[in-house]
Every structure is written in structure tokens, then in C-alpha cells.
């Protein structure tokens, strides 16, 4: 998977046979950018995941989904990565679970994945956020992993080693066997 923010990035990703594309939170907030990406996707059969916008605005998120769907993309999924909020101290991005739940209610046929790494912003609460998402029946998780998280070039505080990731996944109480 790779994040795309422009039509050129879509073209490059498809040229290199990337399996899944996602539209990031900073792109989702801009209808012009989403339209550029959607135009580049026209006629392509590739899954596209759409992260919630940075700000808590379901209409922007919905607009991005509609633009991508109008481009003919059949496999669309949602990524809940939390929202910016003033005064937020516990999380990097406030989960505002009710907004993700409402988006899923409005789009029951779309897969909803949770990004506990971006919500928590730190590894010590990553498992709790992941478990909450699974308890709320999310379809999957995106958890950032790095062989040496403290040396990661971005988002180092929210990453875990591959070994720790395995331990976390083993300790999650899954709602469904599959």
C-alpha cells in the first residue's frame, strides 16, 4: 500500500504495481486534491482506502468517498486515524469514536480500518486503542512497525518493533475468529 495525494502519485504507484492506494488525512480535507486523485483513478481497478480528514468533519470524508466512487472505484475502504482537537492531551489525535461509528452507519458496505498508531501517537497506549477498535467491530488495524522504532525517520514514538507487534496481535481479544 502507498499513500497518494496527487494524480501523478497515482500514476507512479500504478506504474510500479502498488496493490492498494490510500488517500491521507491531509488530502481528504481538500476536494480539489481528492478530485485530482479520483480523475487519475478513472478506469482503474485498485482498492482505495480513504483516511478521515484531520478535522472532525464527516461531510469532507463523505465527499472524498463520493468522488472516488464516481471515478468508478468499486473497492473503497475507510481508515479512522483520529481527529485533531484543541487541548488534546491523552492522544495524538482524539479518536472521537462516535464519528467513526456514524461514518460506518452511513456506509455499512465499506470496510472500516482503525489506525491506532496515529490516534495514540505513542506506544504505551497503542494496544488499548487497538483493542477498543476491535471491540467496536472495526474490520482491521494499521499499526506502524519498525526494526528500531527510536531511529525511524517519522512517527518514531508511535512505532513498535515487529516482535512487539506480534505480541500485541496475540494479546488482542478478537471478536471473530477470522
CSV table of C-alpha atoms in Angstrom, one decimal, residues 129-141 172-176:
chain,number,residue,atom,x,y,z
A,129,UNK,CA,-6.6,1.8,21.3
A,130,UNK,CA,-6.3,-1.2,19.1
A,131,UNK,CA,-8.4,-3.3,21.4
A,132,UNK,CA,-11.1,-0.6,21.6
A,133,UNK,CA,-11.3,-0.6,17.8
A,134,UNK,CA,-11.7,-4.4,17.7
A,135,UNK,CA,-14.3,-4.2,20.4
A,136,UNK,CA,-16.2,-1.7,18.2
A,137,UNK,CA,-16.1,-4.2,15.4
A,138,UNK,CA,-13.6,-2.5,13.1
A,139,UNK,CA,-12.5,-4.6,10.2
A,140,UNK,CA,-8.8,-4.3,10.7
A,141,UNK,CA,-5.9,-2.3,12.1
A,172,UNK,CA,-5.9,-8.7,21.3
A,173,UNK,CA,-9.2,-10.4,22.1
A,174,UNK,CA,-10.7,-10.7,18.6
A,175,UNK,CA,-14.5,-10.7,18.2
A,176,UNK,CA,-14.4,-13.0,15.2
